[in-house]
PDB file of C-alpha atoms in Angstrom:
ATOM      1  CA  MET A 804      -0.057  -0.079   0.022  1.00 64.00           C
ATOM      2  CA  ILE A 805       2.776   2.364   0.909  1.00 70.00           C
ATOM      3  CA  GLY A 806       4.169   2.037  -2.643  1.00 74.00           C
ATOM      4  CA  THR A 807       0.809   3.235  -4.134  1.00 80.00           C
ATOM      5  CA  VAL A 808       0.758   6.147  -1.691  1.00 79.00           C
ATOM      6  CA  ASN A 809       4.318   7.031  -2.801  1.00 78.00           C
ATOM      7  CA  ARG A 810       3.331   7.014  -6.458  1.00 82.00           C
ATOM      8  CA  ILE A 811       0.373   9.094  -5.907  1.00 85.00           C
ATOM      9  CA  LEU A 812       2.289  11.702  -3.886  1.00 81.00           C
ATOM     10  CA  LEU A 813       5.047  11.801  -6.370  1.00 81.00           C
ATOM     11  CA  ALA A 814       2.517  12.476  -9.313  1.00 84.00           C
ATOM     12  CA  VAL A 815       0.753  15.101  -7.386  1.00 88.00           C
ATOM     13  CA  ALA A 816       3.961  16.752  -6.375  1.00 85.00           C
ATOM     14  CA  GLY A 817       5.085  16.535 -10.106  1.00 83.00           C
ATOM     15  CA  ALA A 818       1.954  18.082 -11.338  1.00 87.00           C
ATOM     16  CA  VAL A 819       2.078  21.036  -8.897  1.00 88.00           C
ATOM     17  CA  LEU A 820       5.630  21.717  -9.745  1.00 83.00           C
ATOM     18  CA  LEU A 821       5.029  21.463 -13.439  1.00 84.00           C
ATOM     19  CA  ALA A 822       2.169  23.907 -13.194  1.00 86.00           C
ATOM     20  CA  ALA A 823       4.196  26.295 -11.038  1.00 81.00           C
ATOM     21  CA  GLY A 824       7.035  26.119 -13.414  1.00 77.00           C
ATOM     22  CA  VAL A 825       4.658  26.878 -16.384  1.00 78.00           C
ATOM     23  CA  VAL A 826       3.142  29.845 -14.569  1.00 74.00           C
ATOM     24  CA  LEU A 827       6.527  31.237 -13.656  1.00 69.00           C
ATOM     25  CA  LEU A 828       7.971  30.826 -17.143  1.00 69.00           C
ATOM     26  CA  THR A 829       5.009  32.318 -19.001  1.00 69.00           C
ATOM     27  CA  ALA A 830       4.350  35.035 -16.342  1.00 63.00           C
ATOM     28  CA  VAL A 831       0.603  34.831 -16.796  1.00 59.00           C
ATOM     29  CA  ARG A 832      -2.198  35.139 -14.292  1.00 57.00           C
ATOM     30  CA  PRO A 833      -2.248  34.914 -11.291  1.00 56.00           C
ATOM     31  CA  LEU A 834       1.163  36.744 -11.529  1.00 54.00           C
ATOM     32  CA  GLY A 835       0.026  39.287 -14.246  1.00 57.00           C
ATOM     33  CA  GLY A 836       3.563  39.906 -15.225  1.00 60.00           C
ATOM     34  CA  ARG A 837       6.789  40.148 -13.373  1.00 60.00           C
ATOM     35  CA  ALA A 838       6.208  43.527 -11.897  1.00 67.00           C
ATOM     36  CA  ALA A 839       2.690  43.158 -10.993  1.00 67.00           C
ATOM     37  CA  PRO A 840       1.789  42.286  -7.368  1.00 67.00           C
ATOM     38  CA  LEU A 841       0.258  38.853  -6.636  1.00 65.00           C
ATOM     39  CA  LEU A 842      -2.736  40.488  -4.876  1.00 65.00           C
ATOM     40  CA  SER A 843      -4.287  43.868  -5.783  1.00 71.00           C
ATOM     41  CA  ALA A 844      -5.276  46.351  -3.109  1.00 76.00           C
ATOM     42  CA  ALA A 845      -8.955  45.350  -3.633  1.00 80.00           C
ATOM     43  CA  ASP A 846      -8.181  41.748  -3.260  1.00 73.00           C
ATOM     44  CA  ARG A 847      -6.094  42.301  -0.076  1.00 69.00           C
ATOM     45  CA  ARG A 848      -9.015  44.219   1.438  1.00 73.00           C
ATOM     46  CA  ARG A 849     -11.503  41.620   0.411  1.00 73.00           C
ATOM     47  CA  TYR A 850      -9.573  38.446   1.490  1.00 69.00           C
ATOM     48  CA  LEU A 851      -7.494  39.571   4.384  1.00 66.00           C
ATOM     49  CA  HIS A 852     -10.387  41.224   6.340  1.00 67.00           C
ATOM     50  CA  ALA A 853     -13.091  38.870   5.546  1.00 60.00           C
ATOM     51  CA  GLU A 854     -14.922  37.072   8.225  1.00 66.00           C
ATOM     52  CA  GLY A 855     -16.615  33.760   7.791  1.00 65.00           C
ATOM     53  CA  TRP A 856     -16.469  30.050   7.549  1.00 71.00           C
ATOM     54  CA  TRP A 857     -13.975  29.622   4.815  1.00 69.00           C
ATOM     55  CA  TRP A 858     -11.033  30.639   6.951  1.00 69.00           C
ATOM     56  CA  TRP A 859     -11.766  27.597   9.330  1.00 77.00           C
ATOM     57  CA  VAL A 860     -12.181  25.407   6.362  1.00 81.00           C
ATOM     58  CA  LEU A 861      -8.727  26.545   5.026  1.00 77.00           C
ATOM     59  CA  ILE A 862      -7.135  25.920   8.313  1.00 82.00           C
ATOM     60  CA  ALA A 863      -8.769  22.491   8.709  1.00 90.00           C
ATOM     61  CA  ALA A 864      -7.572  21.630   5.184  1.00 90.00           C
ATOM     62  CA  LEU A 865      -3.923  22.694   6.039  1.00 87.00           C
ATOM     63  CA  VAL A 866      -4.183  20.528   9.357  1.00 92.00           C
ATOM     64  CA  VAL A 867      -5.324  17.571   7.324  1.00 94.00           C
ATOM     65  CA  CYS A 868      -2.507  17.970   4.826  1.00 86.00           C
ATOM     66  CA  LEU A 869       0.054  18.314   7.689  1.00 88.00           C
ATOM     67  CA  LEU A 870      -1.357  15.177   9.419  1.00 92.00           C
ATOM     68  CA  LEU A 871      -1.198  13.206   6.162  1.00 86.00           C
ATOM     69  CA  ALA A 872       2.395  14.400   5.514  1.00 82.00           C
ATOM     70  CA  LEU A 873       3.331  13.321   9.049  1.00 85.00           C
ATOM     71  CA  TRP A 874       1.704   9.864   8.462  1.00 85.00           C
ATOM     72  CA  TRP A 875       3.557   9.439   5.210  1.00 80.00           C
ATOM     73  CA  LEU A 876       6.873  10.377   6.787  1.00 80.00           C
ATOM     74  CA  LEU A 877       6.470   7.899   9.708  1.00 81.00           C
ATOM     75  CA  SER A 878       5.478   5.179   7.301  1.00 78.00           C
ATOM     76  CA  GLN A 879       8.698   5.793   5.370  1.00 75.00           C
ATOM     77  CA  LEU A 880      10.759   5.323   8.575  1.00 74.00           C
ATOM     78  CA  LYS A 881       9.034   1.961   9.484  1.00 71.00           C
ATOM     79  CA  ARG A 882      11.054  -1.048   8.913  1.00 64.00           C
ATOM     80  CA  ALA A 883       9.460  -3.600   6.644  1.00 67.00           C
ATOM     81  CA  ARG A 884      11.581  -6.512   7.830  1.00 74.00           C
ATOM     82  CA  LEU A 885      11.873  -7.978  11.331  1.00 77.00           C
ATOM     83  CA  ARG A 886      15.406  -7.856  12.413  1.00 82.00           C
ATOM     84  CA  THR A 887      15.293 -10.192  15.491  1.00 83.00           C
ATOM     85  CA  VAL A 888      13.035 -12.750  16.963  1.00 83.00           C
ATOM     86  CA  ALA A 889      12.790 -13.457  20.722  1.00 80.00           C
ATOM     87  CA  VAL A 890      13.132 -17.168  21.547  1.00 79.00           C
ATOM     88  CA  ASP A 891      12.112 -18.539  24.725  1.00 74.00           C
ATOM     89  CA  THR A 892      14.916 -20.603  26.320  1.00 75.00           C
ATOM     90  CA  GLY A 893      12.656 -22.296  28.927  1.00 74.00           C
ATOM     91  CA  ASP A 894      14.276 -20.783  32.096  1.00 81.00           C
ATOM     92  CA  GLY A 895      12.556 -17.515  31.833  1.00 77.00           C
ATOM     93  CA  ALA A 896      15.005 -15.836  29.751  1.00 79.00           C
ATOM     94  CA  PHE A 897      15.035 -15.015  26.059  1.00 79.00           C
ATOM     95  CA  ALA A 898      17.603 -15.491  23.375  1.00 83.00           C
ATOM     96  CA  VAL A 899      17.754 -13.343  20.309  1.00 84.00           C
ATOM     97  CA  LEU A 900      17.577 -14.961  16.932  1.00 84.00           C
ATOM     98  CA  ARG A 901      18.451 -12.817  13.787  1.00 87.00           C
ATOM     99  CA  GLY A 902      15.483 -12.709  11.554  1.00 85.00           C
ATOM    100  CA  ARG A 903      17.609 -13.007   8.440  1.00 88.00           C
ATOM    101  CA  ALA A 904      19.025 -16.251   9.750  1.00 89.00           C
ATOM    102  CA  LEU A 905      15.555 -17.692  10.144  1.00 88.00           C
ATOM    103  CA  ALA A 906      14.506 -16.410   6.778  1.00 90.00           C
ATOM    104  CA  ASP A 907      17.551 -17.895   4.958  1.00 92.00           C
ATOM    105  CA  ALA A 908      17.079 -21.231   6.610  1.00 91.00           C
ATOM    106  CA  VAL A 909      13.318 -21.333   5.514  1.00 92.00           C
ATOM    107  CA  ALA A 910      14.392 -20.280   2.051  1.00 93.00           C
ATOM    108  CA  ALA A 911      17.041 -22.982   1.855  1.00 93.00           C
ATOM    109  CA  GLU A 912      14.546 -25.633   2.911  1.00 93.00           C
ATOM    110  CA  VAL A 913      11.899 -24.444   0.489  1.00 92.00           C
ATOM    111  CA  GLY A 914      14.577 -24.202  -2.315  1.00 91.00           C
ATOM    112  CA  ALA A 915      15.419 -27.862  -1.711  1.00 91.00           C
ATOM    113  CA  LEU A 916      11.799 -29.019  -2.403  1.00 90.00           C
ATOM    114  CA  ASP A 917      11.124 -30.656  -5.716  1.00 89.00           C
ATOM    115  CA  GLY A 918      10.033 -28.374  -8.439  1.00 89.00           C
ATOM    116  CA  VAL A 919      11.223 -25.137  -6.814  1.00 91.00           C
ATOM    117  CA  ALA A 920      13.457 -22.870  -8.900  1.00 90.00           C
ATOM    118  CA  GLY A 921      13.773 -20.091  -6.281  1.00 91.00           C
ATOM    119  CA  CYS A 922      12.587 -18.824  -3.196  1.00 92.00           C
ATOM    120  CA  ARG A 923      12.478 -15.432  -1.276  1.00 92.00           C
ATOM    121  CA  VAL A 924      11.484 -15.163   2.331  1.00 91.00           C
ATOM    122  CA  VAL A 925      10.653 -12.022   4.385  1.00 89.00           C
ATOM    123  CA  LEU A 926      10.109 -12.119   8.053  1.00 88.00           C
ATOM    124  CA  ARG A 927       7.475  -9.573   9.246  1.00 87.00           C
ATOM    125  CA  GLY A 928       5.569  -8.989  12.319  1.00 82.00           C
ATOM    126  CA  ARG A 929       6.838  -8.404  15.962  1.00 82.00           C
ATOM    127  CA  ARG A 930       9.669  -9.885  17.907  1.00 78.00           C
ATOM    128  CA  GLY A 931       7.335 -12.161  20.035  1.00 76.00           C
ATOM    129  CA  SER A 932       5.018 -13.102  17.051  1.00 83.00           C
ATOM    130  CA  PRO A 933       6.829 -13.135  13.712  1.00 88.00           C
ATOM    131  CA  ALA A 934       5.139 -14.001  10.352  1.00 89.00           C
ATOM    132  CA  LEU A 935       6.706 -15.229   7.158  1.00 90.00           C
ATOM    133  CA  ARG A 936       5.974 -13.979   3.584  1.00 91.00           C
ATOM    134  CA  VAL A 937       7.265 -16.648   1.274  1.00 92.00           C
ATOM    135  CA  GLY A 938       7.665 -16.040  -2.599  1.00 93.00           C
ATOM    136  CA  VAL A 939       8.260 -19.328  -4.395  1.00 93.00           C
ATOM    137  CA  GLU A 940       9.176 -19.543  -7.997  1.00 93.00           C
ATOM    138  CA  LEU A 941       8.088 -22.875  -9.438  1.00 92.00           C
ATOM    139  CA  GLU A 942       9.609 -24.761 -12.345  1.00 89.00           C
ATOM    140  CA  PRO A 943       7.164 -25.534 -15.232  1.00 86.00           C
ATOM    141  CA  HIS A 944       6.829 -29.156 -14.224  1.00 86.00           C
ATOM    142  CA  ALA A 945       6.202 -28.505 -10.578  1.00 87.00           C
ATOM    143  CA  VAL A 946       2.929 -29.311  -8.760  1.00 88.00           C
ATOM    144  CA  PRO A 947       1.889 -26.296  -6.676  1.00 89.00           C
ATOM    145  CA  ALA A 948      -0.114 -28.543  -4.285  1.00 90.00           C
ATOM    146  CA  ASP A 949       2.891 -30.653  -3.594  1.00 91.00           C
ATOM    147  CA  THR A 950       5.004 -27.719  -2.877  1.00 91.00           C
ATOM    148  CA  LEU A 951       2.410 -26.094  -0.674  1.00 91.00           C
ATOM    149  CA  ALA A 952       2.077 -29.270   1.312  1.00 91.00           C
ATOM    150  CA  GLY A 953       5.829 -29.359   1.696  1.00 91.00           C
ATOM    151  CA  LEU A 954       6.042 -25.779   2.723  1.00 90.00           C
ATOM    152  CA  ALA A 955       3.009 -26.158   5.188  1.00 90.00           C
ATOM    153  CA  GLY A 956       4.220 -29.418   6.632  1.00 89.00           C
ATOM    154  CA  PRO A 957       7.840 -30.007   7.321  1.00 92.00           C
ATOM    155  CA  VAL A 958       9.478 -26.690   6.447  1.00 91.00           C
ATOM    156  CA  LEU A 959       7.151 -24.593   8.773  1.00 91.00           C
ATOM    157  CA  THR A 960       7.187 -27.212  11.468  1.00 92.00           C
ATOM    158  CA  HIS A 961      10.993 -27.337  11.447  1.00 91.00           C
ATOM    159  CA  ALA A 962      11.159 -23.423  11.449  1.00 90.00           C
ATOM    160  CA  ARG A 963       8.601 -23.361  14.490  1.00 88.00           C
ATOM    161  CA  THR A 964      10.401 -25.926  16.505  1.00 88.00           C
ATOM    162  CA  SER A 965      13.988 -24.568  15.925  1.00 85.00           C
ATOM    163  CA  ALA A 966      12.818 -20.949  16.753  1.00 83.00           C
ATOM    164  CA  GLY A 967      10.834 -22.178  19.740  1.00 82.00           C
ATOM    165  CA  LEU A 968       7.623 -20.572  18.546  1.00 83.00           C
ATOM    166  CA  ALA A 969       4.148 -21.643  19.203  1.00 83.00           C
ATOM    167  CA  ASP A 970       2.798 -20.194  16.026  1.00 87.00           C
ATOM    168  CA  LEU A 971       4.459 -19.081  12.873  1.00 88.00           C
ATOM    169  CA  PRO A 972       1.870 -17.880  10.292  1.00 90.00           C
ATOM    170  CA  ALA A 973       3.046 -17.744   6.665  1.00 91.00           C
ATOM    171  CA  GLU A 974       1.749 -16.350   3.401  1.00 92.00           C
ATOM    172  CA  ALA A 975       2.943 -18.116   0.299  1.00 92.00           C
ATOM    173  CA  ARG A 976       2.844 -16.700  -3.127  1.00 93.00           C
ATOM    174  CA  PHE A 977       3.719 -18.926  -6.054  1.00 93.00           C
ATOM    175  CA  LYS A 978       4.919 -17.908  -9.511  1.00 91.00           C
ATOM    176  CA  VAL A 979       5.799 -20.239 -12.342  1.00 88.00           C
ATOM    177  CA  THR A 980       9.037 -19.418 -14.150  1.00 84.00           C
ATOM    178  CA  SER A 981       8.639 -18.593 -17.852  1.00 78.00           C
ATOM    179  CA  HIS A 982      10.247 -20.950 -20.358  1.00 70.00           C
ATOM    180  CA  ARG A 983      10.595 -20.938 -24.153  1.00 69.00           C
ATOM    181  CA  ALA A 984       9.772 -24.062 -26.211  1.00 66.00           C
ATOM    182  CA  ARG A 985      13.029 -25.693 -27.397  1.00 67.00           C
ATOM    183  CA  ARG A 986      13.619 -26.055 -31.064  1.00 70.00           C
ATOM    184  CA  VAL A 987      13.703 -29.471 -32.484  1.00 69.00           C
ATOM    185  CA  SER A 988      15.849 -29.809 -35.493  1.00 65.00           C
TER     186      SER A 988
END
């Protein structure tokens, strides 16, 4: 979702900057030329001393824009990957397992399954309750149901037991590698 928001914000910023550049280069209204003031004396009297509801609407719109900009900034700083996983050692203490090590181990086990051409694993969630996002690239002859059964069965069970987790939810996405027909001569 954040990728879509970034594209929309980039498009809006680009359109605003393009319009501002065109207005400045052509020196047309609202500038009225390079020497003309932005607001005439009549406009300044009318807008700056006006009373009514539209000032409140303008302030509310600016506050909403500020809150949206802060939300966007904070979402950019948020880490997408989980760096560490808390592993219960059984004596009341916790050990720290690197998230990349767990993800690499799961990727290696999935990559060893029959019909898997490649695998990418991302660990998400929180330290105490991680979740896996597995992207599996299948070879053309692979059976997706068999690969899913291998992933859901022994691979995730091994990952859960080795990390000492009661639950390890996973989301798997399958993609078949493209291949061209071979020429027969």
